[in-house]
Amino acid sequence: MAAILAQDLCKTYTGGFRSSRETVALNKLTLDVQEGEIFGFLGPNGAGKTTTIHLLLNFARPTGGSASLFGRPVTETAVHGRLGYMPESVNLHDYYRGRKLLNFYAGLVGIPRESCSAQVTELLNLVKLEDAADKSVAKYSKGMAQRLGLAQAMLGDPDLLILDEPTASLDPVGRKEFRDILVELKRRGKTIFISSHILSEVESVCDRVVILQKGELKRMGTLQELSAGKVTLFRVRSLPAPVIEALAAIGAELTLAHDAATIRCKDEPLQGAVSETLRQHGVEIVEMEVEKQSLEEIFLSAIDEPAAS
Amino acid sequence: MRTTFLIAADSIRSLLHRRLLLGLMLASLALTVAFSTMFSTARMNMDEGFIDRYGSDSKGGGAGKLSASDKREMREQMEMASSYFQTFFYVVASFGGSLVALFIFSTAVTSEIRKGTIRLTLSKPVSRTQFLLGKYLGGVVVMAGYALLASAAMLAFAYSEEFELSPAMQFAPWLMFCRQLMLGSVAMLLSLFCPPIVAAVIAFFAGNGFYSRYNPLFYILPSYGDFDLWSEVLTGNLLRASDVGYLTLYAADFVAIMLLLATWRFRTKELT
């Protein structure tokens, strides 16, 4: 069963009482997140990532389409018992001390009093806040608030974690610790939906990613699927002059070295033509490689694509 | 139910950490103290006036030598003065309480939306109805505390000044409390449609004694006027328990309707 399922999800904001101006925040987003996977949700600012999360958590109402969590409509309160959420800017009740705040949220999650204290202490240790547990939340730094935000999201051992820019205020050590926590959670079979700007972070932990741009889905798939580019490289030992001329004529890019040459093909028809030319001239192909793209390249090329009409 | 109580407890904690609210409560108490002092001074002046007026005429006998009619007149005037000052006390305590109630209830939900803290709470298995009721309940507890404080102040005031409480004053804190809960429910509902300050102002003026119970609107719109006991306190009238019961039922019914409407509105409100 899909932990998250969105079908043709739309959200349009109207300009206000007297304004007829409409802003499309999300346009027919369809995605599914399977149980046990870490799912990266990428996109530049204003792409509709937080809007999607708000729709999934029933903070906002869709103007079209539907969404469900573990097969139940997002409007059902009970399904929230299976998820933990950490917002982009973690605004906490600053009149509590760290431990007391977690106790309050633990009560809302329905953790029995007898096991509450042990679980809260365990989570405070996990996010390295044990020393600041009895300090007022008002005195927490941004990074500390973010750690406490992560701890509250993990209360009750939820099956699904929805994390909106979870490492935005963390230092490099904090980010590394956060990645370790994610890996451990994945090992325990948890589903994690993570929205982030930090591509390297997503690349290192996510099973699948979605790239969103101006409310529209641009790419979705595993990193392997998305990084398999269209560029093919042929490596040969040497190229006689007639072959060089023939390859240049069909538009192949050549890189010549002392005893080797590389032929770069931008698309499949060119790849076919190059392959045929080399065969006709009896040139042996030493190696053929499909050039891989980094997540950053995929991301940049996706957001550069023109929007579908 | 546990969830609603947890939200209510959190709401009380939050309210007790709000400086503006504490300031309002302190200002209200300060005004009450000021009136108490005024009363004390005025009463002393009145006593001296009687001694000057009657004491000098009775050849060194003072007030103890007054005739029966003088004594009756003096008692009546003292009772009237006592009624006036009890009325002032009631008006000040009620007005201060109304401001506190408007502040608490008009910002209860909206401040959480503004700060974004509501999103963490509602990401837990907490329904919007539970959240709203919890917030209202937290406000009710704080207002009950205020009513108790006002009652204690009034009793201490009456004891220190040695005057008898007007019979109407027995019910005054309760009816003042009911009035404030009605005001609060209207403010909370309106705050889901407009900014809190606007909601508070409209809630304060809406239905302030404009409707009689023979008017059908009385059962739909707030009618705070019936909860203002100043005329009863002033005249020393004894309220019937049935009237108080009727007004309590009206307030409960009214608050229930307002909360139902607020729940309906809040369930569809966007929290972004």
Coordinates of C-alpha atoms in Angstrom, one line a residue:
Chain A
M1 CA 0.0 0.0 0.0
A2 CA 1.2 3.5 -0.8
A3 CA 2.1 5.5 2.3
I4 CA 1.3 8.7 0.3
L5 CA -0.9 8.9 -2.8
A6 CA -1.7 12.1 -4.6
Q7 CA -3.9 12.1 -7.7
D8 CA -4.2 15.2 -9.8
L9 CA -3.7 17.3 -6.8
C10 CA -4.4 21.0 -7.5
K11 CA -4.2 24.1 -5.4
T12 CA -5.0 27.6 -6.7
Y13 CA -4.9 30.7 -4.4
T14 CA -7.2 33.5 -5.2
G15 CA -6.0 37.1 -4.7
G16 CA -8.5 38.1 -2.0
F17 CA -11.9 39.5 -1.6
R18 CA -11.8 42.0 -4.5
S19 CA -9.1 40.5 -6.6
S20 CA -9.7 38.1 -9.3
R21 CA -6.1 37.2 -9.7
E22 CA -5.3 33.5 -9.2
T23 CA -2.0 31.8 -8.5
V24 CA -1.6 28.2 -9.4
A25 CA 0.5 26.7 -6.6
L26 CA 0.1 23.1 -7.7
N27 CA -1.1 21.7 -11.0
K28 CA -2.4 18.1 -11.2
L29 CA 0.3 16.6 -9.1
T30 CA 0.2 12.8 -9.1
L31 CA 2.7 10.8 -7.1
D32 CA 2.9 7.8 -4.8
V33 CA 5.3 7.1 -2.0
Q34 CA 5.6 3.4 -1.2
E35 CA 6.0 2.2 2.4
G36 CA 9.6 1.9 3.5
E37 CA 11.2 4.2 1.0
I38 CA 12.9 7.6 1.4
F39 CA 11.3 9.9 -1.0
G40 CA 13.0 13.2 -2.0
F41 CA 10.8 16.1 -2.9
L42 CA 12.8 18.7 -4.8
G43 CA 12.1 22.0 -6.4
P44 CA 13.2 25.7 -6.3
N45 CA 11.5 28.2 -4.0
G46 CA 7.9 28.6 -4.9
A47 CA 7.7 25.3 -6.7
G48 CA 4.8 24.1 -4.5
K49 CA 6.7 21.8 -2.1
T50 CA 5.3 23.2 1.1
T51 CA 1.9 23.6 -0.5
T52 CA 1.9 19.9 -1.2
I53 CA 2.9 19.1 2.3
H54 CA 0.2 21.3 3.7
L55 CA -2.4 19.5 1.5
L56 CA -1.1 16.1 2.6
L57 CA -1.5 17.2 6.3
N58 CA -4.9 18.8 5.7
F59 CA -3.7 22.3 6.6
A60 CA -5.1 23.5 3.3
R61 CA -7.8 22.2 1.1
P62 CA -7.1 21.2 -2.5
T63 CA -8.9 22.9 -5.3
G64 CA -8.8 19.7 -7.3
G65 CA -7.7 16.1 -7.0
S66 CA -7.3 14.0 -3.9
A67 CA -4.7 12.8 -1.5
S68 CA -4.5 9.9 0.9
L69 CA -2.2 8.6 3.6
F70 CA -2.0 4.8 4.0
G71 CA -5.2 4.5 2.0
R72 CA -7.2 6.9 4.2
P73 CA -8.3 10.4 3.1
V74 CA -6.0 13.1 4.6
T75 CA -9.0 14.7 6.3
E76 CA -9.2 11.8 8.7
T77 CA -7.6 12.8 12.0
A78 CA -6.8 9.2 13.0
V79 CA -4.3 8.8 10.2
H80 CA -2.2 11.5 11.8
G81 CA -1.4 8.9 14.5
R82 CA 0.8 7.2 12.0
L83 CA 2.8 10.2 10.9
G84 CA 5.3 12.7 12.2
Y85 CA 5.8 16.1 10.7
M86 CA 8.6 18.6 11.0
P87 CA 7.9 22.0 9.4
E88 CA 10.3 24.1 7.4
S89 CA 10.5 26.8 10.1
V90 CA 10.1 25.0 13.4
N91 CA 8.0 27.3 15.6
L92 CA 7.7 25.8 19.0
H93 CA 5.7 26.8 22.1
D94 CA 8.4 28.9 23.7
Y95 CA 6.8 28.8 27.2
Y96 CA 7.9 25.2 27.7
R97 CA 11.2 23.6 28.6
G98 CA 12.4 21.1 25.9
R99 CA 11.4 18.0 27.8
K100 CA 8.1 19.4 28.9
L101 CA 7.2 20.3 25.3
L102 CA 8.0 16.8 24.2
N103 CA 5.8 15.5 27.0
F104 CA 3.0 17.7 25.8
Y105 CA 3.2 16.4 22.2
A106 CA 3.6 12.8 23.5
G107 CA 0.3 13.3 25.3
L108 CA -1.3 14.4 22.0
V109 CA 0.1 11.4 20.2
G110 CA -1.4 9.2 22.9
I111 CA 1.7 7.7 24.4
P112 CA 0.9 6.3 27.8
R113 CA 2.3 8.2 30.8
E114 CA 4.3 5.3 32.0
S115 CA 6.3 5.0 28.8
C116 CA 6.3 8.7 27.9
S117 CA 9.3 9.7 30.0
A118 CA 11.5 6.9 28.7
Q119 CA 10.7 7.7 25.1
V120 CA 11.2 11.4 25.5
T121 CA 14.6 10.9 27.1
E122 CA 15.6 8.5 24.3
L123 CA 14.6 11.0 21.6
L124 CA 16.4 13.8 23.4
N125 CA 19.5 11.7 23.4
L126 CA 19.1 10.8 19.8
V127 CA 18.9 14.4 18.7
K128 CA 21.7 15.3 21.1
L129 CA 19.7 17.7 23.2
E130 CA 20.0 15.8 26.5
D131 CA 22.0 18.7 28.1
A132 CA 19.4 21.3 27.0
A133 CA 16.4 19.3 27.9
D134 CA 15.5 21.4 30.9
K135 CA 16.3 24.7 29.3
S136 CA 13.5 27.0 28.1
V137 CA 12.7 26.6 24.5
A138 CA 12.7 30.4 24.1
K139 CA 16.5 30.2 24.7
Y140 CA 17.1 27.5 22.0
S141 CA 19.2 28.4 19.0
K142 CA 17.7 27.7 15.5
G143 CA 19.6 24.5 15.2
M144 CA 18.4 23.3 18.6
A145 CA 14.8 24.1 17.8
Q146 CA 15.2 22.1 14.6
R147 CA 16.6 19.1 16.5
L148 CA 13.7 19.4 19.0
G149 CA 11.3 19.6 16.0
L150 CA 12.8 16.4 14.7
A151 CA 12.4 14.7 18.1
Q152 CA 8.7 15.7 18.3
A153 CA 8.1 14.3 14.8
M154 CA 9.5 11.0 15.9
L155 CA 7.3 10.7 19.0
G156 CA 5.2 7.6 19.0
D157 CA 7.5 5.9 16.4
P158 CA 5.4 6.9 13.4
D159 CA 5.4 4.9 10.2
L160 CA 5.7 8.0 8.0
L161 CA 7.8 11.1 8.5
I162 CA 7.1 14.2 6.5
L163 CA 10.1 16.5 6.8
D164 CA 10.1 20.0 5.2
E165 CA 13.6 21.3 4.8
P166 CA 14.8 19.4 7.9
T167 CA 18.5 20.4 7.9
A168 CA 18.1 24.1 6.9
S169 CA 19.5 25.3 10.2
L170 CA 21.8 22.5 11.0
D171 CA 25.6 22.7 10.9
P172 CA 27.6 20.1 8.9
V173 CA 27.9 17.8 11.9
G174 CA 24.2 18.1 12.6
R175 CA 23.5 17.3 9.0
K176 CA 25.7 14.2 9.1
E177 CA 23.9 13.1 12.3
F178 CA 20.6 13.7 10.7
R179 CA 21.5 11.6 7.7
D180 CA 22.5 8.8 10.0
I181 CA 19.1 9.0 11.8
L182 CA 17.4 8.8 8.4
V183 CA 19.4 5.7 7.4
E184 CA 18.6 4.1 10.7
L185 CA 14.9 4.9 10.3
K186 CA 14.9 3.4 6.8
R187 CA 16.6 0.3 8.2
R188 CA 13.6 0.0 10.5
G189 CA 11.2 0.2 7.6
K190 CA 9.9 3.7 8.1
T191 CA 8.7 5.8 5.2
I192 CA 10.3 9.2 4.9
F193 CA 9.1 12.1 2.7
I194 CA 11.7 14.7 2.7
S195 CA 11.6 18.1 1.0
S196 CA 15.0 19.7 0.7
H197 CA 17.1 22.2 -1.2
I198 CA 20.3 20.4 -0.3
L199 CA 20.7 18.1 -3.3
S200 CA 23.8 16.2 -2.1
E201 CA 21.8 15.3 1.0
V202 CA 18.9 13.9 -1.0
E203 CA 21.2 12.1 -3.4
S204 CA 22.9 10.3 -0.5
V205 CA 19.8 9.0 1.2
C206 CA 16.8 9.0 -1.1
D207 CA 15.4 6.0 -3.1
R208 CA 13.3 8.1 -5.4
V209 CA 12.9 11.7 -6.0
V210 CA 10.4 14.1 -7.6
I211 CA 11.4 17.4 -9.1
L212 CA 8.7 20.1 -9.0
Q213 CA 8.8 23.4 -10.8
K214 CA 6.0 26.0 -10.6
G215 CA 3.6 23.5 -9.3
E216 CA 4.2 20.9 -12.0
L217 CA 5.9 17.6 -11.7
K218 CA 9.0 17.6 -13.9
R219 CA 10.7 14.4 -13.1
M220 CA 10.0 11.4 -10.9
G221 CA 11.9 8.2 -10.5
T222 CA 14.9 6.4 -8.8
L223 CA 18.2 8.2 -8.9
Q224 CA 19.4 5.5 -11.3
E225 CA 16.5 6.1 -13.7
L226 CA 16.9 9.9 -13.6
S227 CA 20.6 10.0 -13.9
A228 CA 20.7 7.7 -16.9
G229 CA 21.4 10.4 -19.4
K230 CA 21.0 10.4 -23.2
V231 CA 24.6 11.1 -23.9
T232 CA 26.6 8.0 -25.0
L233 CA 30.4 7.9 -25.2
F234 CA 32.3 5.5 -27.6
R235 CA 36.0 5.0 -26.9
V236 CA 38.2 3.7 -29.7
R237 CA 42.0 3.2 -30.0
S238 CA 42.6 5.2 -33.1
L239 CA 40.6 6.8 -35.9
P240 CA 41.8 6.9 -39.5
A241 CA 41.3 10.3 -41.3
P242 CA 38.3 9.1 -43.5
V243 CA 36.5 7.9 -40.4
I244 CA 37.1 11.3 -38.7
E245 CA 35.6 13.0 -41.7
A246 CA 32.6 10.7 -41.8
L247 CA 31.9 11.2 -38.1
A248 CA 32.3 14.9 -38.3
A249 CA 29.8 14.9 -41.2
I250 CA 27.1 13.3 -39.1
G251 CA 27.7 15.7 -36.2
A252 CA 29.5 13.5 -33.7
E253 CA 31.8 15.3 -31.2
L254 CA 35.3 13.9 -31.2
T255 CA 38.1 14.1 -28.7
L256 CA 41.4 12.9 -30.1
A257 CA 44.4 11.9 -28.1
H258 CA 47.7 10.3 -28.9
D259 CA 46.5 6.7 -29.1
A260 CA 42.8 6.9 -28.3
A261 CA 39.7 8.8 -29.3
T262 CA 36.3 9.5 -27.7
I263 CA 33.2 10.0 -29.7
R264 CA 30.3 11.8 -27.9
C265 CA 26.7 11.3 -29.1
K266 CA 24.0 13.6 -27.8
D267 CA 21.0 11.4 -28.7
E268 CA 20.0 8.0 -29.8
P269 CA 19.8 8.5 -33.6
L270 CA 23.3 9.9 -33.6
Q271 CA 24.4 7.0 -31.5
G272 CA 23.0 4.6 -34.1
A273 CA 24.7 6.5 -37.0
V274 CA 28.1 6.6 -35.2
S275 CA 27.9 2.9 -34.4
E276 CA 27.1 2.1 -38.1
T277 CA 29.9 4.3 -39.4
L278 CA 32.5 2.7 -37.1
R279 CA 31.3 -0.8 -38.1
Q280 CA 31.5 0.1 -41.8
H281 CA 35.1 1.3 -41.4
G282 CA 36.1 -1.7 -39.3
V283 CA 36.9 0.4 -36.2
E284 CA 36.9 -1.6 -33.0
I285 CA 34.9 0.0 -30.1
V286 CA 37.0 -0.5 -26.9
E287 CA 34.3 0.9 -24.5
M288 CA 30.8 2.3 -24.7
E289 CA 29.5 4.3 -21.8
V290 CA 26.3 6.1 -21.0
E291 CA 27.3 9.4 -19.4
K292 CA 25.6 9.7 -15.9
Q293 CA 24.2 13.0 -14.7
S294 CA 24.5 14.2 -11.1
L295 CA 21.3 15.1 -9.2
E296 CA 22.3 18.7 -9.6
E297 CA 22.5 18.4 -13.4
I298 CA 19.2 16.6 -13.5
F299 CA 17.6 19.2 -11.2
L300 CA 18.9 22.1 -13.3
S301 CA 17.9 20.6 -16.6
A302 CA 14.4 19.8 -15.2
I303 CA 13.7 23.3 -14.0
D304 CA 15.0 24.7 -17.3
E305 CA 12.5 22.8 -19.3
P306 CA 9.6 24.9 -20.6
A307 CA 6.3 24.4 -18.7
A308 CA 3.7 22.2 -20.3
S309 CA 0.8 24.2 -21.7
Chain B
M1 CA -11.5 14.1 25.9
R2 CA -8.0 13.8 27.1
T3 CA -6.7 15.6 24.0
T4 CA -9.1 18.5 24.6
F5 CA -7.9 18.8 28.2
L6 CA -4.3 18.7 27.1
I7 CA -4.9 21.5 24.7
A8 CA -6.8 23.4 27.4
A9 CA -3.9 23.0 29.8
D10 CA -1.5 24.1 27.2
S11 CA -3.7 27.1 26.5
I12 CA -3.7 28.1 30.2
R13 CA 0.0 27.8 30.3
S14 CA 0.3 30.0 27.2
L15 CA -2.1 32.6 28.6
L16 CA -0.2 32.8 31.8
H17 CA 3.0 33.6 29.8
R18 CA 1.4 36.5 27.9
R19 CA 2.6 39.8 29.3
L20 CA -0.2 41.8 27.7
L21 CA -2.9 39.6 29.3
L22 CA -1.2 39.8 32.7
G23 CA -0.9 43.5 32.3
L24 CA -4.6 43.8 31.6
M25 CA -5.5 41.7 34.6
L26 CA -3.2 43.8 36.8
A27 CA -4.6 47.0 35.4
S28 CA -8.1 45.7 36.2
L29 CA -7.1 44.8 39.7
A30 CA -5.4 48.1 40.1
L31 CA -8.5 50.0 39.1
T32 CA -10.5 47.9 41.6
V33 CA -8.0 48.8 44.4
A34 CA -8.2 52.5 43.4
F35 CA -12.0 52.3 43.7
S36 CA -11.7 50.6 47.1
T37 CA -9.4 53.4 48.3
M38 CA -11.8 56.0 46.9
F39 CA -14.7 54.3 48.7
S40 CA -12.8 54.1 52.0
T41 CA -11.9 57.8 51.8
A42 CA -15.4 58.9 50.8
R43 CA -16.9 56.9 53.6
M44 CA -14.6 58.4 56.1
N45 CA -15.6 61.8 54.8
M46 CA -19.2 60.9 55.1
D47 CA -18.7 59.7 58.7
E48 CA -17.0 63.0 59.6
G49 CA -19.8 64.9 57.9
F50 CA -22.3 63.2 60.1
I51 CA -20.3 63.9 63.2
D52 CA -20.0 67.5 62.2
R53 CA -23.6 67.8 61.4
Y54 CA -25.2 65.9 64.3
G55 CA -22.4 65.6 66.8
S56 CA -22.0 69.4 67.4
D57 CA -25.8 69.9 67.7
S58 CA -26.1 67.3 70.5
K59 CA -24.0 69.1 73.1
G60 CA -21.0 66.8 73.3
G61 CA -23.0 63.6 72.9
G62 CA -21.8 63.0 69.3
A63 CA -23.5 60.4 67.0
G64 CA -24.6 58.3 70.0
K65 CA -27.2 61.0 71.0
L66 CA -28.9 61.1 67.6
S67 CA -32.6 61.0 67.4
A68 CA -34.2 57.9 65.9
S69 CA -35.0 59.7 62.6
D70 CA -31.4 61.0 62.3
K71 CA -30.1 57.5 62.9
R72 CA -32.5 56.1 60.2
E73 CA -31.4 58.8 57.8
M74 CA -27.8 58.2 58.5
R75 CA -28.2 54.4 58.0
E76 CA -30.1 54.9 54.7
Q77 CA -27.4 57.3 53.4
M78 CA -24.7 54.8 54.4
E79 CA -26.5 52.0 52.6
M80 CA -27.0 54.1 49.5
A81 CA -23.3 55.0 49.5
S82 CA -22.5 51.3 50.0
S83 CA -24.7 50.4 47.0
Y84 CA -23.1 53.0 44.8
F85 CA -19.6 51.8 45.6
Q86 CA -20.6 48.2 45.1
T87 CA -22.0 49.1 41.7
F88 CA -18.7 50.9 40.8
F89 CA -16.8 47.9 42.0
Y90 CA -19.0 45.6 39.9
V91 CA -18.8 47.8 36.8
V92 CA -15.0 48.1 37.0
A93 CA -14.5 44.3 37.6
S94 CA -16.9 43.5 34.8
F95 CA -15.4 45.9 32.3
G96 CA -11.9 44.7 33.1
G97 CA -13.0 41.1 32.8
S98 CA -14.7 41.8 29.5
L99 CA -11.4 43.2 28.1
V100 CA -9.5 40.2 29.4
A101 CA -12.1 37.8 27.9
L102 CA -12.0 39.6 24.5
F103 CA -8.2 39.5 24.5
I104 CA -8.0 35.8 25.5
F105 CA -10.7 34.5 23.1
S106 CA -10.0 36.6 20.1
T107 CA -6.4 35.6 20.0
A108 CA -6.7 32.0 21.3
V109 CA -6.7 30.4 17.8
T110 CA -5.4 33.2 15.6
S111 CA -2.1 33.6 17.6
E112 CA -1.4 30.0 17.0
I113 CA -2.1 30.3 13.3
R114 CA 0.1 33.5 13.1
K115 CA 3.0 31.8 14.9
G116 CA 2.6 28.6 13.0
T117 CA 2.6 26.5 16.2
I118 CA -0.9 25.2 15.3
R119 CA 0.6 23.1 12.5
L120 CA 2.7 21.0 14.9
T121 CA -0.3 20.4 17.1
L122 CA -2.7 19.5 14.2
S123 CA -0.1 17.2 12.7
K124 CA -0.8 15.0 15.7
P125 CA -4.0 13.0 15.9
V126 CA -5.9 16.1 17.1
S127 CA -9.1 17.1 15.3
R128 CA -9.8 20.8 14.7
T129 CA -12.9 20.5 16.9
Q130 CA -10.8 19.2 19.8
F131 CA -8.3 22.0 19.3
L132 CA -11.0 24.7 19.3
L133 CA -12.8 23.3 22.3
G134 CA -9.5 23.0 24.2
K135 CA -8.6 26.6 23.4
Y136 CA -12.1 27.7 24.6
L137 CA -11.9 25.6 27.7
G138 CA -8.5 27.0 28.6
G139 CA -10.0 30.5 28.3
V140 CA -12.9 29.5 30.5
V141 CA -10.6 28.3 33.3
V142 CA -8.6 31.6 33.2
M143 CA -11.9 33.6 33.3
A144 CA -13.1 31.5 36.2
G145 CA -9.9 32.4 38.0
Y146 CA -10.5 36.1 37.2
A147 CA -14.1 35.8 38.5
L148 CA -12.8 34.1 41.7
L149 CA -10.2 36.8 42.1
A150 CA -12.8 39.5 41.7
S151 CA -15.2 37.8 44.2
A152 CA -12.4 37.4 46.7
A153 CA -11.4 41.1 46.3
M154 CA -15.1 42.1 46.8
L155 CA -15.4 40.0 50.0
A156 CA -12.2 41.3 51.4
F157 CA -13.3 44.9 50.5
A158 CA -16.7 44.4 52.2
Y159 CA -15.1 42.8 55.3
S160 CA -12.5 45.6 55.7
E161 CA -15.0 48.3 55.2
E162 CA -17.6 46.6 57.3
F163 CA -20.6 46.9 55.0
E164 CA -23.1 44.3 54.0
L165 CA -23.0 43.0 50.4
S166 CA -26.0 43.8 48.3
P167 CA -28.2 40.7 47.8
A168 CA -27.7 41.0 44.0
M169 CA -23.9 40.9 44.5
Q170 CA -24.2 37.2 45.5
F171 CA -24.8 36.4 41.9
A172 CA -22.8 39.1 40.3
P173 CA -19.5 37.2 39.9
W174 CA -21.4 34.2 38.3
L175 CA -23.4 36.4 35.9
M176 CA -20.3 38.4 35.1
F177 CA -18.5 35.2 34.3
C178 CA -21.4 34.0 32.1
R179 CA -21.3 37.4 30.3
Q180 CA -17.6 37.1 29.6
L181 CA -17.9 33.6 28.3
M182 CA -20.6 34.8 25.8
L183 CA -18.4 37.7 24.8
G184 CA -15.5 35.3 24.4
S185 CA -17.5 32.8 22.2
V186 CA -18.5 35.7 19.9
A187 CA -14.9 37.0 19.8
M188 CA -13.6 33.5 19.0
L189 CA -16.0 33.0 16.2
L190 CA -15.4 36.4 14.6
S191 CA -11.6 36.0 14.9
L192 CA -11.9 33.1 12.4
F193 CA -13.2 35.6 9.9
C194 CA -11.4 38.8 10.6
P195 CA -8.4 40.2 12.5
P196 CA -8.5 39.7 16.3
I197 CA -8.8 43.4 17.1
V198 CA -11.8 43.8 14.8
A199 CA -13.3 40.6 16.2
A200 CA -12.9 41.9 19.8
V201 CA -14.5 45.3 19.0
I202 CA -17.4 43.8 17.2
A203 CA -18.0 41.2 19.9
F204 CA -17.9 43.9 22.5
F205 CA -20.6 46.1 20.9
A206 CA -22.7 43.4 19.2
G207 CA -26.0 42.9 21.0
N208 CA -25.0 45.0 24.0
G209 CA -28.5 45.0 25.4
F210 CA -30.3 45.7 22.2
Y211 CA -32.6 42.7 22.3
S212 CA -35.3 41.7 24.7
R213 CA -36.1 38.1 25.3
Y214 CA -39.5 38.6 23.5
N215 CA -37.5 39.3 20.3
P216 CA -36.5 36.1 18.4
L217 CA -33.1 37.6 17.8
F218 CA -32.5 37.3 21.5
Y219 CA -31.9 33.6 21.0
I220 CA -29.6 34.1 18.0
L221 CA -27.6 37.2 18.8
P222 CA -25.9 37.9 22.1
S223 CA -27.7 39.9 24.7
Y224 CA -25.2 40.8 27.3
G225 CA -27.4 43.5 28.9
D226 CA -29.3 41.0 31.0
F227 CA -26.0 40.0 32.7
D228 CA -25.3 43.5 33.8
L229 CA -26.5 43.7 37.4
W230 CA -25.6 47.3 38.2
S231 CA -29.2 48.5 38.5
E232 CA -30.0 45.5 40.8
V233 CA -26.9 46.1 42.9
L234 CA -27.7 49.8 43.1
T235 CA -31.2 49.3 44.2
G236 CA -30.3 46.3 46.4
N237 CA -32.8 44.1 44.7
L238 CA -32.6 40.4 45.4
L239 CA -32.4 38.3 42.2
R240 CA -34.5 35.2 42.0
A241 CA -32.6 32.0 41.7
S242 CA -34.8 31.0 38.7
D243 CA -33.8 34.2 36.9
V244 CA -30.1 33.4 37.4
G245 CA -30.8 29.8 36.3
Y246 CA -32.6 31.1 33.2
L247 CA -29.8 33.5 32.3
T248 CA -27.2 30.7 32.9
L249 CA -29.1 28.4 30.5
Y250 CA -29.3 31.2 27.9
A251 CA -25.6 31.8 28.2
A252 CA -24.8 28.1 27.9
D253 CA -27.1 27.7 24.9
F254 CA -25.7 30.8 23.3
V255 CA -22.1 29.7 23.8
A256 CA -22.9 26.3 22.4
I257 CA -24.3 27.8 19.2
M258 CA -21.3 30.1 18.8
L259 CA -18.9 27.2 19.3
L260 CA -20.8 25.1 16.8
L261 CA -20.5 27.9 14.2
A262 CA -16.8 28.4 15.1
T263 CA -16.2 24.7 14.6
W264 CA -17.9 24.8 11.3
R265 CA -15.8 27.7 10.2
F266 CA -12.5 26.4 11.7
R267 CA -12.9 23.0 10.0
T268 CA -12.6 24.6 6.6
K269 CA -10.1 27.3 7.5
E270 CA -6.7 27.2 5.7
L271 CA -3.8 27.2 8.1
T272 CA -1.1 28.3 5.7

